[in-house]
Every structure is written in C-alpha cells, then in structure tokens.
Short mmCIF file of C-alpha atoms in Angstrom, two decimals:
data_model
loop_
_atom_site.label_atom_id
_atom_site.label_comp_id
_atom_site.label_asym_id
_atom_site.label_seq_id
_atom_site.Cartn_x
_atom_site.Cartn_y
_atom_site.Cartn_z
CA MET A 837 124.48 115.46 77.96
CA LYS A 838 127.82 114.17 76.38
CA ASN A 839 131.00 113.14 78.12
CA CYS A 840 133.69 115.48 78.07
CA GLY A 841 137.41 115.18 78.10
CA ALA A 842 139.74 117.64 79.75
CA ASN A 843 141.32 119.11 76.36
CA ASP A 844 137.67 119.67 74.74
CA PHE A 845 136.14 123.50 74.98
CA PHE A 846 133.41 125.07 76.30
CA GLU A 847 132.14 128.49 76.78
CA VAL A 848 129.36 129.65 79.37
CA ARG A 849 126.26 131.62 78.25
CA LYS A 850 123.74 132.97 81.46
CA GLN A 851 120.21 132.97 80.49
CA ALA A 852 119.59 134.62 83.59
CA LEU A 853 120.30 136.89 86.82
CA PRO A 854 120.58 136.37 89.88
CA SER A 855 118.25 137.04 92.30
CA SER A 856 117.94 138.11 96.11
CA LEU A 857 116.53 134.52 96.36
CA PHE A 858 118.82 132.57 94.15
CA MET A 859 121.21 131.19 97.26
CA ASN A 860 118.60 130.34 98.95
CA ALA A 861 116.48 128.41 96.75
CA MET A 862 119.45 126.52 95.28
CA SER A 863 120.68 125.54 98.65
CA ASP A 864 117.09 124.84 100.51
CA LEU A 865 115.22 123.77 97.20
CA TYR A 866 117.77 122.17 94.47
CA LEU A 867 120.41 120.78 96.92
CA PRO A 868 118.80 118.09 98.03
CA LEU A 869 117.37 117.12 94.27
CA ILE A 870 120.71 117.06 92.69
CA GLY A 871 123.55 116.55 95.05
CA ALA A 872 126.93 118.55 96.30
CA ASN A 873 129.25 117.64 93.13
CA ALA A 874 125.88 119.20 90.91
CA PHE A 875 125.66 121.98 93.01
CA ALA A 876 129.13 123.08 92.99
CA ALA A 877 129.49 122.50 89.23
CA TYR A 878 126.49 125.04 88.78
CA PHE A 879 128.29 127.76 90.53
CA ALA A 880 131.45 126.62 88.98
CA LEU A 881 130.41 127.39 85.71
CA TRP A 882 128.50 130.53 87.06
CA GLY A 883 131.99 131.73 87.79
CA GLU A 884 132.98 131.26 84.56
CA GLY A 885 133.83 134.35 81.83
CA LYS A 886 132.86 134.13 78.45
CA THR A 887 135.95 133.62 76.98
CA PRO A 888 135.98 129.91 75.60
CA SER A 889 138.71 127.49 77.39
CA THR A 890 139.00 124.12 77.78
CA HIS A 891 137.76 121.86 80.56
CA ALA A 892 141.11 121.44 82.31
CA HIS A 893 141.38 124.03 84.64
CA LEU A 894 137.58 123.40 85.28
CA LEU A 895 137.86 120.22 86.78
CA GLN A 896 140.92 121.03 88.51
CA LYS A 897 139.31 123.28 90.77
CA LEU A 898 136.09 121.25 90.89
CA GLN A 899 138.71 118.53 91.50
CA LEU A 900 136.30 115.97 89.85
CA SER A 901 137.35 113.36 86.90
CA PRO A 902 135.48 113.73 83.54
CA GLY A 903 133.14 110.99 84.53
CA GLN A 904 132.41 112.83 87.81
CA PHE A 905 131.39 116.58 85.99
CA TYR A 906 129.33 114.25 83.07
CA GLN A 907 127.41 112.85 86.22
CA ALA A 908 127.50 116.38 87.98
CA VAL A 909 125.74 118.22 84.98
CA LEU A 910 122.96 115.05 84.50
CA PRO A 911 120.68 116.16 87.22
CA LEU A 912 121.24 119.80 86.48
CA GLU A 913 120.13 119.47 82.98
CA ALA A 914 116.88 117.09 84.49
CA MET A 915 116.25 120.03 86.60
CA GLY A 916 116.25 122.53 84.06
CA LEU A 917 119.10 124.88 85.32
CA VAL A 918 121.74 123.98 82.65
CA LYS A 919 120.94 123.40 78.67
CA THR A 920 124.06 122.04 76.75
CA TYR A 921 124.51 122.07 73.38
CA TYR A 922 127.32 119.95 71.54
CA GLN A 923 129.64 120.30 68.44
CA GLU A 924 132.68 118.54 67.34
CA ASP A 925 134.63 118.40 63.61
CA GLU A 926 137.38 116.05 63.71
CA THR A 927 139.92 117.90 65.71
CA THR A 928 137.78 119.67 68.28
CA HIS A 929 134.77 119.42 70.70
CA TYR A 930 132.99 121.92 71.89
CA PHE A 931 130.18 122.27 74.47
CA ILE A 932 127.83 125.64 75.12
CA TYR A 933 126.10 125.46 78.72
CA CYS A 934 123.32 127.75 79.18
CA LEU A 935 122.97 128.50 82.79
CA ARG A 936 119.27 129.08 83.54
CA SER A 937 118.18 130.73 86.84
CA PRO A 938 116.52 128.19 89.79
CA VAL A 939 112.64 128.93 90.35
CA GLU A 940 111.11 131.56 93.22
CA PRO A 941 110.70 129.30 96.42
CA ASN A 942 106.91 130.29 96.17
CA ARG A 943 106.81 128.67 92.58
CA PHE A 944 108.75 126.50 93.14
CA LEU A 945 106.79 124.86 96.35
CA SER A 946 103.48 125.55 94.45
CA ASP A 947 103.87 122.98 91.61
CA VAL A 948 103.40 119.30 92.30
CA LEU A 949 106.33 118.01 90.17
CA TYR A 950 108.91 119.81 92.18
CA ARG A 951 106.80 119.78 95.44
CA GLY A 952 106.60 115.75 95.34
CA THR A 953 110.18 115.32 94.59
CA LEU A 954 111.81 117.34 96.94
CA GLU A 955 109.26 115.84 99.52
CA LYS A 956 110.67 112.03 98.47
CA TYR A 957 114.18 113.45 99.20
CA VAL A 958 113.66 115.43 102.24
CA GLY A 959 110.62 114.35 103.75
CA GLU A 960 106.77 115.99 104.22
CA ALA A 961 108.49 117.70 107.57
CA GLU A 962 110.99 119.68 105.91
CA VAL A 963 109.05 120.26 103.04
CA ARG A 964 106.57 121.84 105.84
CA ARG A 965 109.09 124.05 107.02
CA LEU A 966 109.90 125.16 103.97
CA LEU A 967 106.11 126.04 102.85
CA ARG A 968 106.63 128.26 106.11
CA LYS A 969 110.12 129.79 106.04
CA TYR A 970 108.74 130.78 101.95
CA LYS A 971 105.43 131.68 102.84
CA VAL A 972 104.06 134.90 100.61
CA ASP A 973 101.33 137.41 102.41
CA VAL A 974 98.34 138.07 100.01
CA ALA A 975 96.45 141.39 99.99
CA PRO A 976 93.97 141.93 102.14
CA ALA A 977 90.73 139.95 101.24
CA ASP A 978 88.08 141.95 103.19
CA LYS A 979 86.02 143.90 101.06
CA SER A 980 85.89 146.72 103.30
CA PHE A 981 89.64 147.86 102.53
CA GLN A 982 90.45 149.54 98.91
CA ASP A 983 92.76 150.04 96.82
CA VAL A 984 94.09 153.56 96.96
CA GLY A 985 97.26 153.36 95.16
CA THR A 986 98.59 155.34 92.49
CA SER A 987 98.83 154.08 88.64
CA PHE A 988 102.24 154.06 86.73
CA SER A 989 100.56 156.66 84.30
CA ALA A 990 99.08 158.56 86.65
CA PHE A 991 102.18 159.30 88.77
CA PHE A 992 104.59 159.52 85.91
CA SER A 993 102.86 160.59 82.71
CA PRO A 994 104.84 158.70 79.84
CA ASN A 995 104.48 160.13 76.64
CA LEU A 996 104.00 157.06 75.07
CA SER A 997 104.54 158.54 71.38
CA ASP A 998 108.25 159.93 72.38
CA PRO A 999 110.54 156.88 70.52
CA VAL A 1000 112.43 156.47 73.98
CA PHE A 1001 109.45 154.07 74.55
CA ARG A 1002 110.25 151.95 71.35
CA VAL A 1003 113.77 150.75 72.21
CA GLU A 1004 114.11 146.79 72.40
CA THR A 1005 114.79 145.72 75.66
CA ASN A 1006 116.92 142.66 76.56
CA ALA A 1007 115.94 138.87 76.31
CA ARG A 1008 113.89 138.36 78.80
CA SER A 1009 115.50 136.03 81.42
CA LYS A 1010 115.36 132.31 81.67
CA GLU A 1011 114.27 130.44 84.85
CA ALA A 1012 114.84 126.41 84.80
CA LYS A 1013 112.13 124.35 83.59
CA VAL A 1014 112.20 120.51 83.91
CA LYS A 1015 111.07 118.79 80.89
CA THR A 1016 108.88 115.58 80.80
CA VAL A 1017 108.06 113.24 78.38
CA PHE A 1018 104.16 113.26 78.74
CA ASP A 1019 102.91 112.73 75.19
CA PHE A 1020 99.59 114.96 74.62
CA ARG A 1021 98.31 113.27 71.59
CA GLU A 1022 98.52 109.64 73.17
CA PHE A 1023 96.66 111.38 76.07
CA SER A 1024 94.14 112.81 73.87
CA ASN A 1025 93.76 109.98 71.99
CA ALA A 1026 92.91 107.72 75.51
CA LEU A 1027 91.15 110.57 76.68
CA LEU A 1028 88.51 110.84 73.98
CA GLU A 1029 88.45 106.90 73.76
CA LYS A 1030 86.47 107.79 77.55
CA GLY A 1031 84.09 110.30 75.64
CA ILE A 1032 86.02 113.22 76.54
CA ARG A 1033 87.96 115.82 74.60
CA SER A 1034 90.60 117.34 75.30
CA GLU A 1035 89.90 120.91 74.25
CA THR A 1036 87.54 121.09 77.13
CA LEU A 1037 90.51 121.28 79.80
CA SER A 1038 92.65 124.06 79.89
CA GLN A 1039 96.35 124.82 79.36
CA GLU A 1040 97.35 125.01 83.03
CA GLU A 1041 95.05 121.07 83.92
CA ILE A 1042 97.12 119.84 81.21
CA ASP A 1043 100.29 120.91 82.45
CA THR A 1044 99.48 119.59 85.72
CA VAL A 1045 98.26 116.67 84.37
CA ALA A 1046 101.50 116.40 82.63
CA ARG A 1047 103.52 117.11 86.16
CA PHE A 1048 101.86 114.55 87.96
CA SER A 1049 102.59 111.97 84.78
CA ALA A 1050 106.25 113.01 85.22
CA LEU A 1051 106.36 112.69 89.03
CA TYR A 1052 104.15 109.28 89.40
CA CYS A 1053 105.56 107.33 86.47
CA LEU A 1054 102.23 107.04 84.90
CA ASP A 1055 102.25 106.58 81.35
CA SER A 1056 100.31 109.13 79.13
CA LYS A 1057 97.19 106.50 78.71
CA LEU A 1058 96.86 105.43 81.77
CA ILE A 1059 96.71 108.79 83.22
CA ALA A 1060 94.23 109.72 80.93
CA GLY A 1061 92.12 106.76 82.11
CA LEU A 1062 92.83 108.91 86.00
CA VAL A 1063 91.39 111.64 84.51
CA SER A 1064 88.33 110.63 83.07
CA ASP A 1065 87.46 109.55 86.92
CA CYS A 1066 87.69 112.95 87.98
CA TYR A 1067 86.31 114.49 85.29
CA ARG A 1068 83.40 117.27 85.67
CA GLY A 1069 81.90 118.23 82.86
CA SER A 1070 79.40 120.42 84.21
CA GLU A 1071 82.03 123.08 85.47
CA PRO A 1072 83.65 125.89 84.23
CA SER A 1073 86.99 125.83 82.18
CA GLY A 1074 89.93 125.66 84.07
CA SER A 1075 88.22 123.33 87.51
CA ARG A 1076 87.09 120.64 85.17
CA ILE A 1077 89.15 118.15 86.80
CA ASP A 1078 88.78 117.57 90.86
CA MET A 1079 92.61 118.03 91.57
CA GLU A 1080 92.39 116.82 94.91
CA SER A 1081 90.50 113.66 93.73
CA PHE A 1082 93.05 113.24 90.59
CA GLY A 1083 96.12 113.46 93.21
CA LYS A 1084 94.85 110.97 95.65
CA ARG A 1085 94.12 108.40 92.73
CA CYS A 1086 98.03 109.27 91.29
CA ARG A 1087 99.50 108.22 94.56
CA ASP A 1088 97.05 105.30 95.33
CA SER A 1089 98.30 104.10 91.72
CA LEU A 1090 101.76 103.37 93.14
CA ASP A 1091 100.28 100.74 95.19
CA PHE A 1092 98.61 99.27 92.09
CA PRO A 1093 95.17 98.29 93.83
CA TYR A 1094 93.15 98.04 91.27
CA LEU A 1095 96.16 95.24 90.64
CA ARG A 1096 96.10 93.57 93.83
CA GLN A 1097 95.00 89.91 94.78
CA GLU A 1098 92.31 90.20 96.51
CA SER A 1099 92.76 86.26 97.35
CA ALA A 1100 96.37 86.72 98.40
CA GLN A 1101 97.65 84.32 100.89
CA ASN A 1102 100.10 85.12 104.19
CA SER A 1103 103.21 82.89 103.82
CA PRO A 1104 103.29 80.18 106.75
CA VAL A 1105 105.93 81.13 108.51
CA THR A 1106 106.83 81.12 112.66
CA SER A 1107 110.47 82.17 113.01
CA GLU A 1108 112.23 85.61 113.59
CA SER A 1109 115.29 85.33 111.48
CA VAL A 1110 116.38 87.37 108.68
CA ASP A 1111 114.58 85.35 106.20
CA ALA A 1112 111.82 84.85 107.78
CA ASN A 1113 111.15 88.58 108.45
CA LEU A 1114 111.42 89.44 104.62
CA ILE A 1115 109.22 87.33 103.63
CA LYS A 1116 106.56 88.59 105.87
CA ILE A 1117 107.67 92.03 104.33
CA MET A 1118 107.15 90.50 101.00
CA ASP A 1119 103.98 89.52 102.23
CA LYS A 1120 102.30 92.82 103.23
CA LEU A 1121 104.02 95.18 100.81
CA SER A 1122 102.49 95.35 97.39
CA PRO A 1123 104.97 94.58 94.69
CA ALA A 1124 105.58 98.90 94.18
CA ALA A 1125 106.28 99.80 97.76
CA PHE A 1126 108.58 96.79 98.00
CA LEU A 1127 110.88 97.50 95.29
CA THR A 1128 110.34 101.41 96.16
CA TYR A 1129 112.65 100.06 99.75
CA LEU A 1130 114.98 98.07 97.81
CA GLN A 1131 115.95 100.84 95.60
CA LYS A 1132 116.49 103.29 98.67
CA LYS A 1133 113.24 104.68 98.71
CA HIS A 1134 113.68 106.17 95.06
CA LYS A 1135 110.66 105.83 92.89
CA PRO A 1136 110.56 102.88 90.24
CA ALA A 1137 111.48 103.76 86.78
CA ALA A 1138 108.76 103.97 84.40
CA SER A 1139 109.84 100.94 82.36
CA ASP A 1140 109.93 98.65 86.39
CA LEU A 1141 106.15 99.40 86.87
CA LYS A 1142 104.92 98.59 83.83
CA LEU A 1143 106.69 94.99 84.25
CA LEU A 1144 104.99 95.13 87.61
CA SER A 1145 101.46 95.69 86.09
CA HIS A 1146 102.57 92.91 83.63
CA LEU A 1147 103.32 90.50 85.96
CA ALA A 1148 100.01 91.18 88.24
CA SER A 1149 97.51 91.41 85.24
CA ASP A 1150 98.54 89.82 82.56
CA LEU A 1151 100.28 87.14 84.19
CA GLY A 1152 98.15 86.93 87.39
CA LEU A 1153 100.83 86.49 90.11
CA SER A 1154 99.70 87.43 93.61
CA ASP A 1155 101.68 90.62 95.05
CA PRO A 1156 103.81 88.15 97.29
CA ALA A 1157 104.85 86.09 94.66
CA ILE A 1158 105.58 89.08 92.48
CA ASN A 1159 107.86 90.20 95.33
CA ALA A 1160 109.67 87.05 95.84
CA LEU A 1161 110.66 87.21 92.16
CA LEU A 1162 111.64 90.90 92.51
CA TRP A 1163 113.74 89.93 94.89
CA PHE A 1164 115.25 87.06 93.01
CA THR A 1165 115.88 88.49 89.58
CA LEU A 1166 117.19 91.07 91.19
CA GLN A 1167 119.98 88.73 92.70
CA LYS A 1168 120.22 87.27 89.48
CA ASN A 1169 120.83 89.76 87.49
CA GLY A 1170 123.06 92.41 89.40
CA ASN A 1171 120.56 94.61 90.66
CA GLU A 1172 118.50 94.89 87.39
CA LEU A 1173 115.63 93.76 86.61
CA PRO A 1174 115.50 92.72 82.86
CA TYR A 1175 111.49 92.17 81.35
CA GLY A 1176 111.82 88.71 79.50
CA PHE A 1177 114.23 87.42 82.68
CA ALA A 1178 110.82 88.23 84.84
CA ASP A 1179 108.48 87.45 83.00
CA LYS A 1180 109.58 84.00 81.77
CA VAL A 1181 110.41 83.15 85.60
CA GLY A 1182 106.73 84.43 86.57
CA ALA A 1183 104.94 82.12 84.40
CA SER A 1184 107.04 79.42 85.59
CA LEU A 1185 105.81 80.17 89.18
CA ILE A 1186 102.12 80.62 87.57
CA ARG A 1187 102.42 77.08 86.34
CA GLU A 1188 103.82 76.06 89.87
CA GLY A 1189 100.63 77.19 91.73
CA CYS A 1190 103.04 79.96 93.81
CA GLN A 1191 100.38 81.91 95.49
CA THR A 1192 102.58 82.90 98.70
CA ALA A 1193 106.05 84.83 99.48
CA ARG A 1194 107.18 81.65 101.03
CA ASP A 1195 105.73 79.41 97.82
CA ALA A 1196 107.99 81.47 95.38
CA TRP A 1197 111.27 81.84 97.45
CA ASP A 1198 111.45 77.82 98.25
CA TYR A 1199 110.58 76.79 94.62
CA LEU A 1200 113.04 79.84 93.69
CA SER A 1201 115.62 78.68 95.52
CA SER A 1202 115.44 74.77 94.92
CA SER A 1203 114.80 75.26 90.95
CA SER A 1204 118.34 77.18 91.01
CA LYS A 1205 120.39 74.55 92.96
CA LYS A 1206 118.90 72.15 90.21
CA ARG A 1207 120.24 74.13 87.26
CA GLN A 1208 123.79 74.46 89.00
CA ARG A 1209 123.04 77.95 89.27
CA PRO A 1210 122.98 78.98 93.27
CA VAL A 1211 121.12 82.12 94.17
CA SER A 1212 121.70 82.12 97.86
CA PHE A 1213 119.18 84.25 99.13
CA ARG A 1214 121.12 85.21 102.53
CA SER A 1215 123.87 86.27 100.51
CA ALA A 1216 121.83 88.95 100.06
CA LYS A 1217 123.35 90.73 103.09
CA LYS A 1218 125.86 91.92 101.17
CA THR A 1219 123.89 93.72 98.58
CA VAL A 1220 121.14 95.00 100.29
CA ASP A 1221 123.17 95.75 104.67
CA PHE A 1222 121.39 93.18 105.96
CA LEU A 1223 122.49 93.12 109.91
CA ASP A 1224 124.66 91.66 111.28
CA LYS A 1225 123.67 87.98 113.24
CA GLY A 1226 121.54 88.82 116.34
CA ASN A 1227 120.71 92.13 114.93
CA GLU A 1228 117.62 91.23 112.99
CA PRO A 1229 114.45 93.72 113.32
CA GLN A 1230 111.72 92.44 115.15
CA LEU A 1231 108.70 92.00 113.01
CA GLN A 1232 105.81 91.11 114.38
CA SER A 1233 103.12 88.70 113.05
CA HIS A 1234 102.20 90.55 109.76
CA GLU A 1235 98.39 89.34 109.98
CA HIS A 1236 98.93 92.38 112.77
CA ALA A 1237 101.70 94.55 111.33
CA SER A 1238 100.66 97.78 110.89
CA ASP A 1239 102.62 100.00 108.22
CA ALA A 1240 104.41 101.58 110.30
CA ASP A 1241 105.62 98.67 111.99
CA VAL A 1242 106.91 96.97 108.04
CA ASP A 1243 108.26 100.85 107.47
CA ALA A 1244 110.55 100.55 110.56
CA ALA A 1245 111.74 96.93 109.90
CA LEU A 1246 112.14 97.69 106.56
CA SER A 1247 114.48 100.88 107.24
CA GLU A 1248 116.43 99.07 109.78
CA LEU A 1249 116.68 95.77 107.65
CA PHE A 1250 118.05 97.70 104.73
CA GLY A 1251 120.12 100.78 106.61
CA SER A 1252 121.57 99.41 109.83
CA LYS A 1253 125.03 99.37 108.46
CA LYS A 1254 124.66 102.87 107.29
CA ARG A 1255 123.85 104.41 110.97
#
C-alpha cells in the first residue's frame, strides 16, 4: 500500500462473491485482528461501484483522513482481503483495490497461522467458543452405514458431447490468502545439512512449516532445525513430521529455553516498591516473554528475537541482565530496540560482570548519570502506565512466584490505568 491523497483516483475489482457466512467470518474472525477502521474500510470498498472515482468521497464516508485510511488498508492487505495495485504518471495517481472474500470459518480455525494469531488477540477461551460455533458435522464413521446416494450422472444423464458443456466458466473466486516470508530454498539447504531432503516432505507439510514460521517469527534456518528434531523418515509421505511435537517446539522457542543460563541468579531485593517488583519480574521471565508484555502481549518482531538470541548466545548475557538491558534500551531510544546500541551496552554489562537484573539495573542507571544523560527508571511510569503511588502490584517472593503470579503482576503493572 502507498499513501493516497483525496484527489487520487481508485477503482474496486471484486474477485470473490460473498457467501452466507461472509459477515459472520468477518465479524468473529477478522475484526479482532484488523480493527474497526479496517473493517469499515473493507465494507466501504465493497459498496463502491466499478466506475473510477477519487478517494475524497470514500474518505468522507469513512470519516478518515488519508493517513488513517492508509493504516486501515495495511491489515486488510496483510490478511489477504485486499490486494492493492498502483500506477502513476505526471498528473495522475491511480489505485486498484482487488477485494477477496474471507476464508470460511472452519478452514480459518483449522489453520495454524490464522488460529494462532487470533488466539493471541482474543484468548484461548474465545477461540474454543468459536470452534464450537462453527463446528462442522462429519459423515458417519460406522461402516455399518452405507452411502446409498445417487450420483449426478445417474440422475441427470448429461450428454457431455453437447457444446453447452464446453462453455467457458467465469474465473474462480479468490479467497483471502496470507503471504509469508518463508524462504523455501534457505529452509531446504538447512534441512539438507541435517541429512534430510526436502523432497521427502509433502507440500502440505511444507505449507504448515511456513505458517508456523510466520506465526512464531522463526527464520527458515532455525525452523529447519526444529523440523529435523521431529522428522520421522520411516513414516509415509505426508506424515513424516510429528506435528504435535513440532508445534510444541515452536511454542517453546519463543522463550528461548536453549539459550537460558542455568546459573542465572536472583537479585537481592526485599522491598515491595514498583522498582523492586519490576526487578523480580526481570529475574523471573525469559527475555522474549518480558518483551511480549512490554508490547501489550504482542509478539516481538523477528528482528527483535534475533537481537535477543545474539545477546544470549553470542555475548553470553543472563536472561535477567538482558531484561534490564531491554528496559534501558527502550527508555533511551523512544521505545525502539536499535541492534547496535543494545549490542554495545550489552558488551559493557559483560565486562562489568553483571549477572542479575539488579546488577545491570544499578550499572546502567549509574553509567547514565556519569555521561550526564540521565535515565530515570522511575520515569517509565509515564511510558508503561505504572500504578499510582500506593497501588503497586503485590508480587510474592520471586523464588516461589508461579507463572500465574507473574502474569497477574505484569498485567496489573502495565494495564492499571486503562481499566
């Protein structure tokens, strides 16, 4: 998508026809992912005729600025509901919006990428409810029941030599299709290094691997390693990857268990202040989970995950120290994670021997003062909506804190002012 102006021309081409489940699928499955503006923009485009016109009346109808419309179209493109084409000359800018229909609910909910993304937005319980709502009945599996239905040919007796059966049909309607950045060649080469030829996998298995790659932000080389761990060469084609084990390994990879420092130490803090509770949380969570919470439970970008991998495997930082470094880097760089900055500061933490979150916290705050570029960790209240004084989350001693305790503390810590 490119930014459009009110006077830029556009036309709509509908590449699909709405089905009986069209509205339900859009409301239940797509709306939580694309947001209200994108939802409205999609149906506003459906309501447009085939005559080219400017964006002015469309923007007025939607009550959106050109910039807001641009942001609304992006998730539609990401979900495959809209494909945008653009052309310009010296005087005219022209957009063509090709509209596609949503995927049917039962196919959406059986697809690992769609379902996994939806679960991160609405929760597991809501996805289970939708599974029940759109459950499709299956034919009887009992072999005592026989299929006694008649066939099309037996009933209609069509004369297939009749020219009427050679009439060309209209182009097939197009459903939304998510495009991933999975690199098959890179995956195939990495798999070959493990002694496995990609030709032994079915196309369905490769498609599933590509969607897991997109869902968990795993690059093609890394996911090839996970596939090799779950490969069963003796099984028939189409079932050589143990999908249950493969899915679990992908989920576990988000926490970087293979990078975790076994000797990571807890910080010597006993107070219940906001800062102390945050340090305890840094000690408890993996860097990927900590960053996920800082991003309001949105998955870290692939580039951020690579940074975390570098800090742990190449520099050898402990998880708590990485978490303190993440916090410091975000505060210093306007909630961005520049790779070079984090790498340089991380090397300083290694030289100082910082193992715990408290070690890193103290070093980073003191070194900032020496450079006369102070960073107050307490000022982060404005950035992440910390609690007002006296309302800090009560997290029990981190040696005994369960995952549920940490999750509740973080949710209260970062979301209190939105309630």
